[in-house]
Amino acid sequence: MSLDVGPSSSQSQHLSPNLSHQVPHKRRCVTYWKPSKYLDEPRPPAPDAREREEEAATATAIAAGYEGRRARRYMHRRTVDYWGTISVWKRHRGQQCTPRHDAVLRPSPHQVIHLLPPAAYAESASSVANVPVHTSTNKVRCSVNIVRWLPEARRLLTGSTSGEFTLWNGLTFNFETILQAHDSAVRAMEWSHSGSWLVSADQNGQIKYFQSNMNNLQAFPGHRDAIRGLSFAPDDQRFVTASDDSTLKIWGFDEAQEESTLKGHGWEVKCIQWHPTQALLVSGSKDNLVKFWDPRSGTDLGTFHGHKNTVQSVRWNPDGHVVASASRDQSIKLYDIRAMAELDTFKGHSKEVCSLEWHPFHHDLLVSGGSDGSILYWSLRSSIPSSPIHTIEAAHESNVWSLQWHPLGHLLASGSNDHTTRFWSRSRPGEHVESQDEGDTAASDDRWGTYVTSSSSSVPSEQDDVIPGLSTRKPLAPNHISKESVHLMTNNDDMIPGLGNSSAWARQTHRRAERRRANPGGWY
């Protein structure tokens, strides 16, 4: 028996040629990635062509001896975009792991990327619209009597004394179009809950129907005198109007016919609103009364005699349990319909109160406009509800006739007797609104910590120009340096990030160790 210990001679002769002619291994060439775009160094942006053209035109006019009014300088229009906050909120809700997940923002300009829409916050402090964004004025200067956001929330519609509808962009706040809707001053207008129809009324008592594209389909006389208020029923089948002829009328929308007339006020009826969900009306009149009505039977359900002058505005809280009324006696009163009793009286206006509006999401937040041009914010959850949480003293130069929140709650539109429509936005994290005259810091009575003061104009904070990681701290003035700040500056070397002063932390740890040794195995 033989053992095979290796290949045979024939096999070795067969393999040797292959081994002797083996090709040597080639080195592989690796091509590394190299950038092909944006190879130039960063450069500042090129100047705007429009600005250069305007500067050239101004220089030419000055050289030619032109002494007229200087050309208006082109200004970049501010944009308030709400979509960025909605996308961030949607991402946060997808990552939410508990039913109660309150969003909190730190007071820093760098936290603006985490800003969420007002509906995401449990508190109404972040929804106070105190920053002036833009002022819009028609070429024909006339009083703006009413402002209403379109149902799609991208545009604002205003009605003026000249009978014109003006459409403003709700993102960049520029003028879009104008329409001669009425022959006399527009006094009231309201969108249906479905968003398909707009009903407006004027000084002559005319009522008109408009589609969303501003196409007028119906016009008919409603009252003998001016119509001051208009409101839709929850199902949009009916609407009610209030007039200076001291009557209320309920109309069938489809038939454009009067169904009933409500009489009970002794003077001009200035305001009316239908309950958000129930068959209940509330009206205010020049006879100083606030009345509640049943629209089905036309009966007077109750009357409040709290005001001492004309009731100019009434507004149901979105919850439907509380109604607010504003009067020329400089007060705002809250009534609870469940107990048919007065809840509270707000006094903060120095002159008569002209308009009211509740926030669409934070139902404790109420905004009011006065005849002196001021806008005040009130909160039912404040420690002192009868005191305003924020005041804008010179929001307008005359009566604030109308106020309305954006459907998302981040913008407030106001129309005034000073011929302007103004847009107000909530402040960004860490943003301060300083006084126009004295440049004061945040108001001490701002109990909500909104970092704002009473002002008619906004001054950007110094932190807006700070580059993260490259900022320089300015030295404090001697009269602003406190003992605590001196202690922190002198002991800056002992600071542990996130833990405060290291020596204090060491002393606390030492005391715990002493208690542990004195009481082994027990509580310390």
Short mmCIF file of C-alpha atoms in Angstrom, two decimals:
data_model
loop_
_atom_site.label_atom_id
_atom_site.label_comp_id
_atom_site.label_asym_id
_atom_site.label_seq_id
_atom_site.Cartn_x
_atom_site.Cartn_y
_atom_site.Cartn_z
CA MET A 1 0.00 0.00 0.00
CA SER A 2 1.50 3.31 -1.09
CA LEU A 3 0.85 6.85 0.23
CA ASP A 4 0.44 9.90 -2.03
CA VAL A 5 2.73 12.54 -0.59
CA GLY A 6 2.84 14.96 -3.50
CA PRO A 7 1.89 15.50 -7.10
CA SER A 8 3.18 13.18 -9.73
CA SER A 9 5.83 14.17 -12.20
CA SER A 10 3.25 14.73 -14.91
CA GLN A 11 1.20 16.98 -12.66
CA SER A 12 4.27 19.00 -11.64
CA GLN A 13 5.19 19.44 -15.27
CA HIS A 14 1.67 20.61 -15.95
CA LEU A 15 1.53 23.22 -13.08
CA SER A 16 5.05 24.60 -13.34
CA PRO A 17 4.44 26.61 -16.52
CA ASN A 18 1.44 28.41 -14.92
CA LEU A 19 3.39 29.29 -11.78
CA SER A 20 6.40 30.50 -13.68
CA HIS A 21 4.32 32.79 -15.94
CA GLN A 22 2.17 34.39 -13.16
CA VAL A 23 1.41 38.14 -13.80
CA PRO A 24 2.54 40.44 -10.96
CA HIS A 25 -0.27 42.33 -9.00
CA LYS A 26 -0.92 45.90 -10.14
CA ARG A 27 -1.44 48.71 -7.62
CA ARG A 28 -4.96 50.15 -7.71
CA CYS A 29 -5.28 53.88 -8.32
CA VAL A 30 -7.78 55.59 -6.00
CA THR A 31 -9.39 58.84 -7.16
CA TYR A 32 -10.26 61.03 -4.21
CA TRP A 33 -13.17 63.47 -4.33
CA LYS A 34 -12.39 67.08 -4.94
CA PRO A 35 -14.86 69.96 -4.83
CA SER A 36 -15.85 71.29 -8.20
CA LYS A 37 -18.27 74.08 -7.18
CA TYR A 38 -18.05 77.09 -4.90
CA LEU A 39 -14.27 77.19 -5.13
CA ASP A 40 -14.11 80.96 -4.68
CA GLU A 41 -13.69 82.49 -1.26
CA PRO A 42 -16.79 83.96 0.41
CA ARG A 43 -17.65 87.46 -0.72
CA PRO A 44 -20.22 89.97 0.47
CA PRO A 45 -23.44 90.04 -1.56
CA ALA A 46 -23.59 92.34 -4.52
CA PRO A 47 -25.46 95.62 -3.96
CA ASP A 48 -29.05 95.71 -5.03
CA ALA A 49 -29.50 97.02 -8.58
CA ARG A 50 -32.53 99.04 -7.55
CA GLU A 51 -30.59 100.83 -4.84
CA ARG A 52 -27.80 101.68 -7.27
CA GLU A 53 -30.32 103.04 -9.77
CA GLU A 54 -31.98 105.17 -7.11
CA GLU A 55 -28.64 106.53 -5.90
CA ALA A 56 -27.64 107.38 -9.45
CA ALA A 57 -30.98 109.11 -10.09
CA THR A 58 -30.69 111.09 -6.85
CA ALA A 59 -27.12 112.15 -7.68
CA THR A 60 -28.20 113.25 -11.16
CA ALA A 61 -31.12 115.25 -9.75
CA ILE A 62 -28.90 116.97 -7.18
CA ALA A 63 -26.32 117.79 -9.84
CA ALA A 64 -29.06 119.31 -12.02
CA GLY A 65 -30.18 121.54 -9.14
CA TYR A 66 -33.43 119.73 -8.38
CA GLU A 67 -34.90 121.18 -5.17
CA GLY A 68 -38.05 119.08 -4.90
CA ARG A 69 -38.75 116.26 -2.51
CA ARG A 70 -35.99 113.70 -2.23
CA ALA A 71 -36.57 110.35 -3.83
CA ARG A 72 -37.90 107.81 -1.38
CA ARG A 73 -35.25 105.30 -0.46
CA TYR A 74 -35.99 101.70 -1.24
CA MET A 75 -36.48 99.64 1.90
CA HIS A 76 -36.46 95.88 2.12
CA ARG A 77 -39.95 94.73 3.09
CA ARG A 78 -40.20 92.67 6.26
CA THR A 79 -41.76 89.24 5.91
CA VAL A 80 -43.46 87.26 8.67
CA ASP A 81 -43.72 83.66 7.50
CA TYR A 82 -45.75 81.28 9.61
CA TRP A 83 -45.00 78.07 7.71
CA GLY A 84 -41.56 77.51 9.26
CA THR A 85 -43.04 77.27 12.76
CA ILE A 86 -45.69 74.79 11.61
CA SER A 87 -43.15 72.39 10.11
CA VAL A 88 -41.08 72.50 13.32
CA TRP A 89 -44.20 71.87 15.41
CA LYS A 90 -45.15 68.91 13.22
CA ARG A 91 -41.72 67.38 13.77
CA HIS A 92 -41.94 67.93 17.52
CA ARG A 93 -45.37 66.30 17.70
CA GLY A 94 -44.00 63.26 15.91
CA GLN A 95 -41.30 62.95 18.58
CA GLN A 96 -43.61 63.63 21.51
CA CYS A 97 -43.72 60.76 23.98
CA THR A 98 -46.03 62.11 26.70
CA PRO A 99 -49.54 63.57 26.53
CA ARG A 100 -48.34 66.77 28.23
CA HIS A 101 -45.27 68.11 26.49
CA ASP A 102 -44.98 71.86 27.06
CA ALA A 103 -42.69 73.70 24.67
CA VAL A 104 -40.33 76.14 26.37
CA LEU A 105 -38.13 78.76 24.74
CA ARG A 106 -35.04 80.34 26.26
CA PRO A 107 -34.82 84.15 25.97
CA SER A 108 -32.09 84.15 23.32
CA PRO A 109 -32.16 85.29 19.68
CA HIS A 110 -30.64 81.94 18.68
CA GLN A 111 -33.79 80.15 19.85
CA VAL A 112 -35.84 81.62 17.01
CA ILE A 113 -35.35 78.43 14.98
CA HIS A 114 -37.30 76.57 17.69
CA LEU A 115 -40.22 79.01 17.67
CA LEU A 116 -43.57 77.24 17.35
CA PRO A 117 -47.04 78.52 16.39
CA PRO A 118 -49.18 79.93 19.23
CA ALA A 119 -51.32 76.78 19.38
CA ALA A 120 -48.26 74.82 20.56
CA TYR A 121 -47.91 76.76 23.82
CA ALA A 122 -50.06 76.32 26.89
CA GLU A 123 -49.49 79.90 28.07
CA SER A 124 -50.60 83.00 26.21
CA ALA A 125 -47.44 84.99 27.03
CA SER A 126 -45.80 84.13 23.70
CA SER A 127 -48.84 85.31 21.72
CA VAL A 128 -48.86 88.97 22.76
CA ALA A 129 -48.49 90.83 19.44
CA ASN A 130 -46.37 93.80 20.53
CA VAL A 131 -43.92 94.26 17.64
CA PRO A 132 -45.02 96.64 14.85
CA VAL A 133 -44.35 94.97 11.52
CA HIS A 134 -45.82 97.22 8.85
CA THR A 135 -48.09 100.21 8.33
CA SER A 136 -50.30 100.18 5.23
CA THR A 137 -51.99 103.29 3.85
CA ASN A 138 -54.20 103.83 0.80
CA LYS A 139 -53.45 106.58 -1.69
CA VAL A 140 -56.85 108.08 -0.87
CA ARG A 141 -56.47 108.66 2.83
CA CYS A 142 -59.65 107.80 4.73
CA SER A 143 -60.63 106.10 7.95
CA VAL A 144 -60.34 102.29 8.11
CA ASN A 145 -63.52 101.13 9.82
CA ILE A 146 -63.10 97.35 9.77
CA VAL A 147 -60.42 94.73 9.08
CA ARG A 148 -61.04 91.06 8.32
CA TRP A 149 -58.64 88.25 7.43
CA LEU A 150 -59.67 86.13 4.48
CA PRO A 151 -60.58 82.50 5.28
CA GLU A 152 -57.42 81.24 3.57
CA ALA A 153 -55.44 83.49 5.99
CA ARG A 154 -53.07 84.84 3.33
CA ARG A 155 -54.65 88.25 2.84
CA LEU A 156 -56.33 90.97 4.85
CA LEU A 157 -59.44 92.81 3.67
CA THR A 158 -60.20 96.30 4.96
CA GLY A 159 -63.32 98.44 4.60
CA SER A 160 -62.96 102.22 4.62
CA THR A 161 -65.09 105.34 4.87
CA SER A 162 -64.82 105.83 1.10
CA GLY A 163 -66.72 102.56 0.53
CA GLU A 164 -63.64 100.75 -0.82
CA PHE A 165 -62.37 97.25 -0.12
CA THR A 166 -58.58 97.07 0.02
CA LEU A 167 -56.72 93.77 -0.11
CA TRP A 168 -53.32 93.52 1.60
CA ASN A 169 -50.87 90.63 1.46
CA GLY A 170 -50.61 88.88 4.83
CA LEU A 171 -47.02 87.70 4.29
CA THR A 172 -45.18 90.74 2.93
CA PHE A 173 -47.96 93.26 3.79
CA ASN A 174 -47.92 94.96 0.40
CA PHE A 175 -50.93 96.30 -1.49
CA GLU A 176 -52.67 93.84 -3.83
CA THR A 177 -55.92 95.32 -5.10
CA ILE A 178 -58.70 97.81 -4.37
CA LEU A 179 -62.43 97.62 -5.13
CA GLN A 180 -65.19 100.22 -4.93
CA ALA A 181 -67.67 97.99 -3.11
CA HIS A 182 -70.16 100.50 -1.64
CA ASP A 183 -71.36 103.99 -2.39
CA SER A 184 -71.01 105.04 1.25
CA ALA A 185 -68.79 104.16 4.21
CA VAL A 186 -68.37 100.43 4.93
CA ARG A 187 -69.51 99.89 8.53
CA ALA A 188 -69.64 96.09 8.90
CA MET A 189 -68.57 92.95 7.06
CA GLU A 190 -68.22 89.31 7.99
CA TRP A 191 -67.14 86.07 6.32
CA SER A 192 -69.36 83.03 6.58
CA HIS A 193 -68.02 80.14 8.63
CA SER A 194 -67.61 78.10 5.44
CA GLY A 195 -65.40 80.85 3.97
CA SER A 196 -67.35 81.01 0.71
CA TRP A 197 -69.28 84.25 1.20
CA LEU A 198 -68.69 87.76 2.46
CA VAL A 199 -71.59 89.93 3.63
CA SER A 200 -70.99 93.66 4.03
CA ALA A 201 -73.13 96.64 5.07
CA ASP A 202 -72.68 100.38 4.72
CA GLN A 203 -73.74 103.74 6.07
CA ASN A 204 -76.90 103.85 3.93
CA GLY A 205 -78.21 100.52 5.25
CA GLN A 206 -77.35 98.54 2.10
CA ILE A 207 -76.37 94.84 2.39
CA LYS A 208 -74.24 93.13 -0.25
CA TYR A 209 -73.08 89.57 -0.92
CA PHE A 210 -69.58 88.89 -2.28
CA GLN A 211 -67.84 85.72 -3.33
CA SER A 212 -64.28 84.95 -2.30
CA ASN A 213 -63.05 86.48 -5.59
CA MET A 214 -64.83 89.75 -4.66
CA ASN A 215 -67.61 89.22 -7.22
CA ASN A 216 -70.78 91.02 -6.08
CA LEU A 217 -73.83 88.78 -6.52
CA GLN A 218 -76.54 90.40 -4.40
CA ALA A 219 -77.44 93.85 -3.05
CA PHE A 220 -80.58 94.90 -1.20
CA PRO A 221 -81.64 97.52 1.39
CA GLY A 222 -81.55 96.28 4.98
CA HIS A 223 -82.18 99.20 7.34
CA ARG A 224 -83.26 102.81 7.13
CA ASP A 225 -80.11 104.00 8.92
CA ALA A 226 -76.49 102.91 9.09
CA ILE A 227 -75.77 99.24 9.85
CA ARG A 228 -73.19 99.03 12.65
CA GLY A 229 -72.84 95.27 13.19
CA LEU A 230 -73.25 91.96 11.37
CA SER A 231 -72.80 88.34 12.44
CA PHE A 232 -73.45 84.87 10.99
CA ALA A 233 -75.28 82.01 12.65
CA PRO A 234 -73.19 78.88 13.35
CA ASP A 235 -74.79 77.04 10.38
CA ASP A 236 -74.48 80.02 7.96
CA GLN A 237 -78.19 79.79 7.14
CA ARG A 238 -78.95 83.13 8.76
CA PHE A 239 -77.24 86.32 9.79
CA VAL A 240 -78.19 89.24 12.02
CA THR A 241 -77.64 92.98 11.56
CA ALA A 242 -77.66 95.86 14.05
CA SER A 243 -78.56 99.38 12.98
CA ASP A 244 -78.80 102.95 14.14
CA ASP A 245 -82.58 102.66 13.80
CA SER A 246 -82.49 100.85 17.22
CA THR A 247 -83.49 97.46 15.74
CA LEU A 248 -81.94 94.07 15.08
CA LYS A 249 -82.94 92.08 12.01
CA ILE A 250 -82.46 88.39 11.28
CA TRP A 251 -82.09 87.50 7.61
CA GLY A 252 -82.27 84.24 5.68
CA PHE A 253 -79.03 84.07 3.76
CA ASP A 254 -80.21 82.02 0.76
CA GLU A 255 -83.45 83.94 0.32
CA ALA A 256 -81.96 87.37 1.20
CA GLN A 257 -85.23 88.06 3.02
CA GLU A 258 -85.95 89.41 6.47
CA GLU A 259 -87.24 86.77 8.90
CA SER A 260 -87.78 88.77 12.09
CA THR A 261 -87.10 92.11 13.75
CA LEU A 262 -85.93 92.40 17.35
CA LYS A 263 -86.93 95.54 19.21
CA GLY A 264 -85.93 96.39 22.75
CA HIS A 265 -83.13 98.93 22.66
CA GLY A 266 -84.07 102.53 23.23
CA TRP A 267 -81.36 104.00 21.04
CA GLU A 268 -78.86 103.17 18.29
CA VAL A 269 -77.56 99.57 18.35
CA LYS A 270 -73.80 99.72 17.90
CA CYS A 271 -72.74 96.06 17.96
CA ILE A 272 -74.07 92.52 17.65
CA GLN A 273 -72.63 89.01 17.68
CA TRP A 274 -74.08 85.52 17.38
CA HIS A 275 -73.03 82.82 19.85
CA PRO A 276 -70.32 80.49 18.41
CA THR A 277 -72.47 77.35 18.78
CA GLN A 278 -75.91 78.23 20.20
CA ALA A 279 -79.01 80.18 19.21
CA LEU A 280 -78.13 83.20 21.32
CA LEU A 281 -77.41 86.83 20.44
CA VAL A 282 -75.71 89.60 22.39
CA SER A 283 -76.00 93.27 21.47
CA GLY A 284 -74.76 96.62 22.76
CA SER A 285 -76.41 99.97 22.29
CA LYS A 286 -76.12 103.68 22.83
CA ASP A 287 -78.61 103.30 25.69
CA ASN A 288 -75.71 101.79 27.74
CA LEU A 289 -77.36 98.33 27.80
CA VAL A 290 -76.06 94.86 26.95
CA LYS A 291 -78.92 92.58 25.92
CA PHE A 292 -79.24 88.86 25.21
CA TRP A 293 -81.76 87.60 22.64
CA ASP A 294 -83.33 84.35 21.50
CA PRO A 295 -83.25 84.53 17.67
CA ARG A 296 -85.95 81.86 17.31
CA SER A 297 -88.65 83.60 19.32
CA GLY A 298 -87.23 87.12 19.23
CA THR A 299 -87.55 87.54 22.99
CA ASP A 300 -85.25 89.49 25.28
CA LEU A 301 -83.54 86.96 27.59
CA GLY A 302 -81.67 89.36 29.86
CA THR A 303 -80.22 92.84 30.20
CA PHE A 304 -77.10 94.15 31.95
CA HIS A 305 -76.99 97.76 33.12
CA GLY A 306 -73.31 97.86 34.11
CA HIS A 307 -72.03 100.45 31.67
CA LYS A 308 -72.48 104.20 32.05
CA ASN A 309 -72.04 105.14 28.40
CA THR A 310 -72.41 103.77 24.87
CA VAL A 311 -71.50 100.10 24.42
CA GLN A 312 -69.33 100.06 21.30
CA SER A 313 -68.25 96.41 21.01
CA VAL A 314 -69.32 92.98 22.29
CA ARG A 315 -67.38 89.76 21.75
CA TRP A 316 -68.12 86.16 22.71
CA ASN A 317 -65.25 84.17 24.12
CA PRO A 318 -64.53 81.20 21.79
CA ASP A 319 -65.52 78.89 24.67
CA GLY A 320 -69.02 80.41 24.56
CA HIS A 321 -69.44 80.96 28.32
CA VAL A 322 -68.15 84.53 28.69
CA VAL A 323 -68.92 87.69 26.74
CA ALA A 324 -66.84 90.89 26.84
CA SER A 325 -68.27 94.37 26.27
CA ALA A 326 -66.41 97.64 25.63
CA SER A 327 -67.89 101.03 26.34
CA ARG A 328 -67.22 104.72 26.06
CA ASP A 329 -67.04 104.86 29.86
CA GLN A 330 -63.40 103.65 29.51
CA SER A 331 -64.17 100.17 30.88
CA ILE A 332 -64.44 96.56 29.69
CA LYS A 333 -66.85 94.21 31.44
CA LEU A 334 -67.01 90.42 31.42
CA TYR A 335 -70.33 88.58 31.86
CA ASP A 336 -70.85 84.88 32.55
CA ILE A 337 -74.01 83.64 30.81
CA ARG A 338 -74.16 80.48 32.96
CA ALA A 339 -74.85 82.55 36.07
CA MET A 340 -76.03 85.67 34.20
CA ALA A 341 -73.70 87.72 36.37
CA GLU A 342 -70.88 90.19 35.91
CA LEU A 343 -67.46 88.59 36.39
CA ASP A 344 -65.03 91.47 36.32
CA THR A 345 -64.38 95.00 35.12
CA PHE A 346 -61.18 95.97 33.30
CA LYS A 347 -60.07 99.58 33.62
CA GLY A 348 -56.87 100.60 31.89
CA HIS A 349 -57.84 102.86 29.01
CA SER A 350 -57.53 106.60 29.54
CA LYS A 351 -60.31 107.25 27.02
CA GLU A 352 -63.25 105.37 25.54
CA VAL A 353 -62.79 101.74 24.38
CA CYS A 354 -63.65 101.19 20.71
CA SER A 355 -62.89 97.56 19.82
CA LEU A 356 -62.33 94.09 21.32
CA GLU A 357 -61.03 90.73 20.10
CA TRP A 358 -60.29 87.35 21.74
CA HIS A 359 -57.30 85.25 20.74
CA PRO A 360 -58.30 82.27 18.54
CA PHE A 361 -56.29 79.70 20.57
CA HIS A 362 -55.53 81.24 23.96
CA HIS A 363 -59.03 82.01 25.13
CA ASP A 364 -57.77 83.87 28.19
CA LEU A 365 -56.10 86.56 26.06
CA LEU A 366 -58.15 89.65 25.17
CA VAL A 367 -56.99 92.68 23.18
CA SER A 368 -58.72 96.06 23.17
CA GLY A 369 -58.30 99.30 21.23
CA GLY A 370 -59.03 102.80 22.53
CA SER A 371 -59.95 106.15 21.09
CA ASP A 372 -56.53 107.54 22.07
CA GLY A 373 -54.83 105.06 19.72
CA SER A 374 -53.67 102.66 22.43
CA ILE A 375 -53.87 98.85 22.31
CA LEU A 376 -54.06 96.92 25.59
CA TYR A 377 -53.69 93.20 26.27
CA TRP A 378 -55.55 91.48 29.11
CA SER A 379 -55.29 87.95 30.46
CA LEU A 380 -57.86 86.14 32.59
CA ARG A 381 -55.08 83.95 33.98
CA SER A 382 -52.97 86.84 35.19
CA SER A 383 -52.40 87.42 38.89
CA ILE A 384 -54.35 90.67 38.50
CA PRO A 385 -56.82 90.10 35.63
CA SER A 386 -58.24 93.64 35.84
CA SER A 387 -54.82 95.11 35.02
CA PRO A 388 -53.40 94.91 31.47
CA ILE A 389 -50.42 92.63 30.98
CA HIS A 390 -49.07 94.84 28.21
CA THR A 391 -49.83 98.30 26.83
CA ILE A 392 -48.96 99.91 23.51
CA GLU A 393 -49.64 103.57 24.21
CA ALA A 394 -49.28 105.04 20.72
CA ALA A 395 -50.23 102.13 18.48
CA HIS A 396 -52.25 104.57 16.35
CA GLU A 397 -52.73 108.31 16.24
CA SER A 398 -56.52 108.13 16.60
CA ASN A 399 -59.40 105.73 17.34
CA VAL A 400 -58.71 102.03 16.85
CA TRP A 401 -61.98 101.04 15.17
CA SER A 402 -61.27 97.37 14.47
CA LEU A 403 -59.00 94.53 15.58
CA GLN A 404 -58.66 90.95 14.39
CA TRP A 405 -56.18 88.14 15.00
CA HIS A 406 -54.73 86.06 12.23
CA PRO A 407 -56.41 82.61 12.19
CA LEU A 408 -53.12 81.11 13.41
CA GLY A 409 -52.80 83.69 16.19
CA HIS A 410 -49.31 85.02 15.42
CA LEU A 411 -50.37 88.35 13.86
CA LEU A 412 -52.79 91.10 14.85
CA ALA A 413 -54.29 93.55 12.35
CA SER A 414 -55.68 96.91 13.46
CA GLY A 415 -57.64 99.55 11.55
CA SER A 416 -57.81 103.12 12.76
CA ASN A 417 -59.27 106.54 12.21
CA ASP A 418 -55.73 107.77 11.37
CA HIS A 419 -56.19 106.23 7.86
CA THR A 420 -53.75 103.37 8.46
CA THR A 421 -53.87 99.60 8.78
CA ARG A 422 -51.13 98.20 10.96
CA PHE A 423 -49.81 94.69 11.47
CA TRP A 424 -48.43 93.54 14.81
CA SER A 425 -46.39 90.39 15.43
CA ARG A 426 -45.35 88.53 18.56
CA SER A 427 -41.80 89.17 19.70
CA ARG A 428 -39.02 86.74 18.93
CA PRO A 429 -37.11 85.04 21.76
CA GLY A 430 -34.84 87.56 23.47
CA GLU A 431 -36.20 90.50 21.48
CA HIS A 432 -36.73 93.80 23.27
CA VAL A 433 -39.06 96.57 22.12
CA GLU A 434 -37.71 99.85 23.43
CA SER A 435 -39.47 103.15 23.93
CA GLN A 436 -39.22 105.56 21.03
CA ASP A 437 -38.49 108.56 23.23
CA GLU A 438 -36.39 107.33 26.12
CA GLY A 439 -35.28 103.86 25.06
CA ASP A 440 -36.44 102.26 28.28
CA THR A 441 -35.83 98.63 29.06
CA ALA A 442 -38.49 96.00 29.66
CA ALA A 443 -41.41 97.22 31.73
CA SER A 444 -41.38 96.22 35.36
CA ASP A 445 -45.11 95.54 35.38
CA ASP A 446 -44.87 92.98 32.58
CA ARG A 447 -45.94 89.98 34.66
CA TRP A 448 -45.76 87.59 31.75
CA GLY A 449 -42.09 88.15 30.98
CA THR A 450 -42.62 89.00 27.33
CA TYR A 451 -39.53 91.26 27.27
CA VAL A 452 -41.41 94.23 25.85
CA THR A 453 -42.43 97.74 26.85
CA SER A 454 -45.12 100.14 25.84
CA SER A 455 -44.01 101.48 22.51
CA SER A 456 -45.15 102.47 19.06
CA SER A 457 -42.01 101.41 17.25
CA SER A 458 -39.54 98.57 17.52
CA VAL A 459 -35.80 98.91 17.91
CA PRO A 460 -33.82 95.77 17.12
CA SER A 461 -31.89 94.34 20.01
CA GLU A 462 -28.13 94.44 20.10
CA GLN A 463 -28.16 90.67 20.24
CA ASP A 464 -29.58 90.49 16.72
CA ASP A 465 -26.13 91.41 15.35
CA VAL A 466 -24.22 88.93 17.50
CA ILE A 467 -22.50 86.06 15.68
CA PRO A 468 -22.53 82.89 17.83
CA GLY A 469 -19.03 82.29 19.19
CA LEU A 470 -17.68 85.67 18.03
CA SER A 471 -19.59 88.09 20.24
CA THR A 472 -17.83 90.60 22.46
CA ARG A 473 -19.23 91.59 25.83
CA LYS A 474 -19.44 95.31 26.53
CA PRO A 475 -18.33 96.45 30.00
CA LEU A 476 -21.13 97.40 32.32
CA ALA A 477 -21.59 100.95 33.46
CA PRO A 478 -20.43 101.55 37.06
CA ASN A 479 -23.95 102.30 38.26
CA HIS A 480 -25.25 99.03 36.80
CA ILE A 481 -22.67 96.75 38.49
CA SER A 482 -24.15 94.89 41.44
CA LYS A 483 -22.42 92.97 44.22
CA GLU A 484 -23.49 89.68 42.68
CA SER A 485 -22.03 90.57 39.29
CA VAL A 486 -18.76 91.70 40.91
CA HIS A 487 -18.58 88.42 42.82
CA LEU A 488 -19.12 86.44 39.64
CA MET A 489 -16.56 88.48 37.68
CA THR A 490 -13.91 88.11 40.39
CA ASN A 491 -14.56 84.38 40.76
CA ASN A 492 -14.91 83.58 37.09
CA ASP A 493 -12.10 81.04 37.24
CA ASP A 494 -14.07 78.90 39.67
CA MET A 495 -17.13 78.60 37.44
CA ILE A 496 -18.03 75.12 36.21
CA PRO A 497 -20.26 75.20 33.11
CA GLY A 498 -23.71 73.99 34.09
CA LEU A 499 -22.87 73.73 37.82
CA GLY A 500 -22.16 77.32 38.80
CA ASN A 501 -19.37 78.19 41.25
CA SER A 502 -16.99 75.28 41.89
CA SER A 503 -16.07 76.40 45.42
CA ALA A 504 -19.72 76.45 46.50
CA TRP A 505 -20.20 73.03 44.97
CA ALA A 506 -17.12 71.75 46.83
CA ARG A 507 -18.37 73.14 50.16
CA GLN A 508 -21.75 71.49 49.66
CA THR A 509 -20.09 68.15 48.87
CA HIS A 510 -17.86 68.49 51.98
CA ARG A 511 -20.89 69.12 54.23
CA ARG A 512 -22.63 66.03 52.86
CA ALA A 513 -19.52 63.92 53.55
CA GLU A 514 -19.35 65.22 57.15
CA ARG A 515 -23.03 64.33 57.73
CA ARG A 516 -22.45 60.88 56.22
CA ARG A 517 -19.55 60.22 58.63
CA ALA A 518 -21.51 61.53 61.63
CA ASN A 519 -24.56 59.36 60.88
CA PRO A 520 -23.39 56.19 59.11
CA GLY A 521 -26.19 54.21 57.49
CA GLY A 522 -28.77 56.90 58.13
CA TRP A 523 -30.26 59.89 56.36
CA TYR A 524 -28.00 62.76 55.56
#
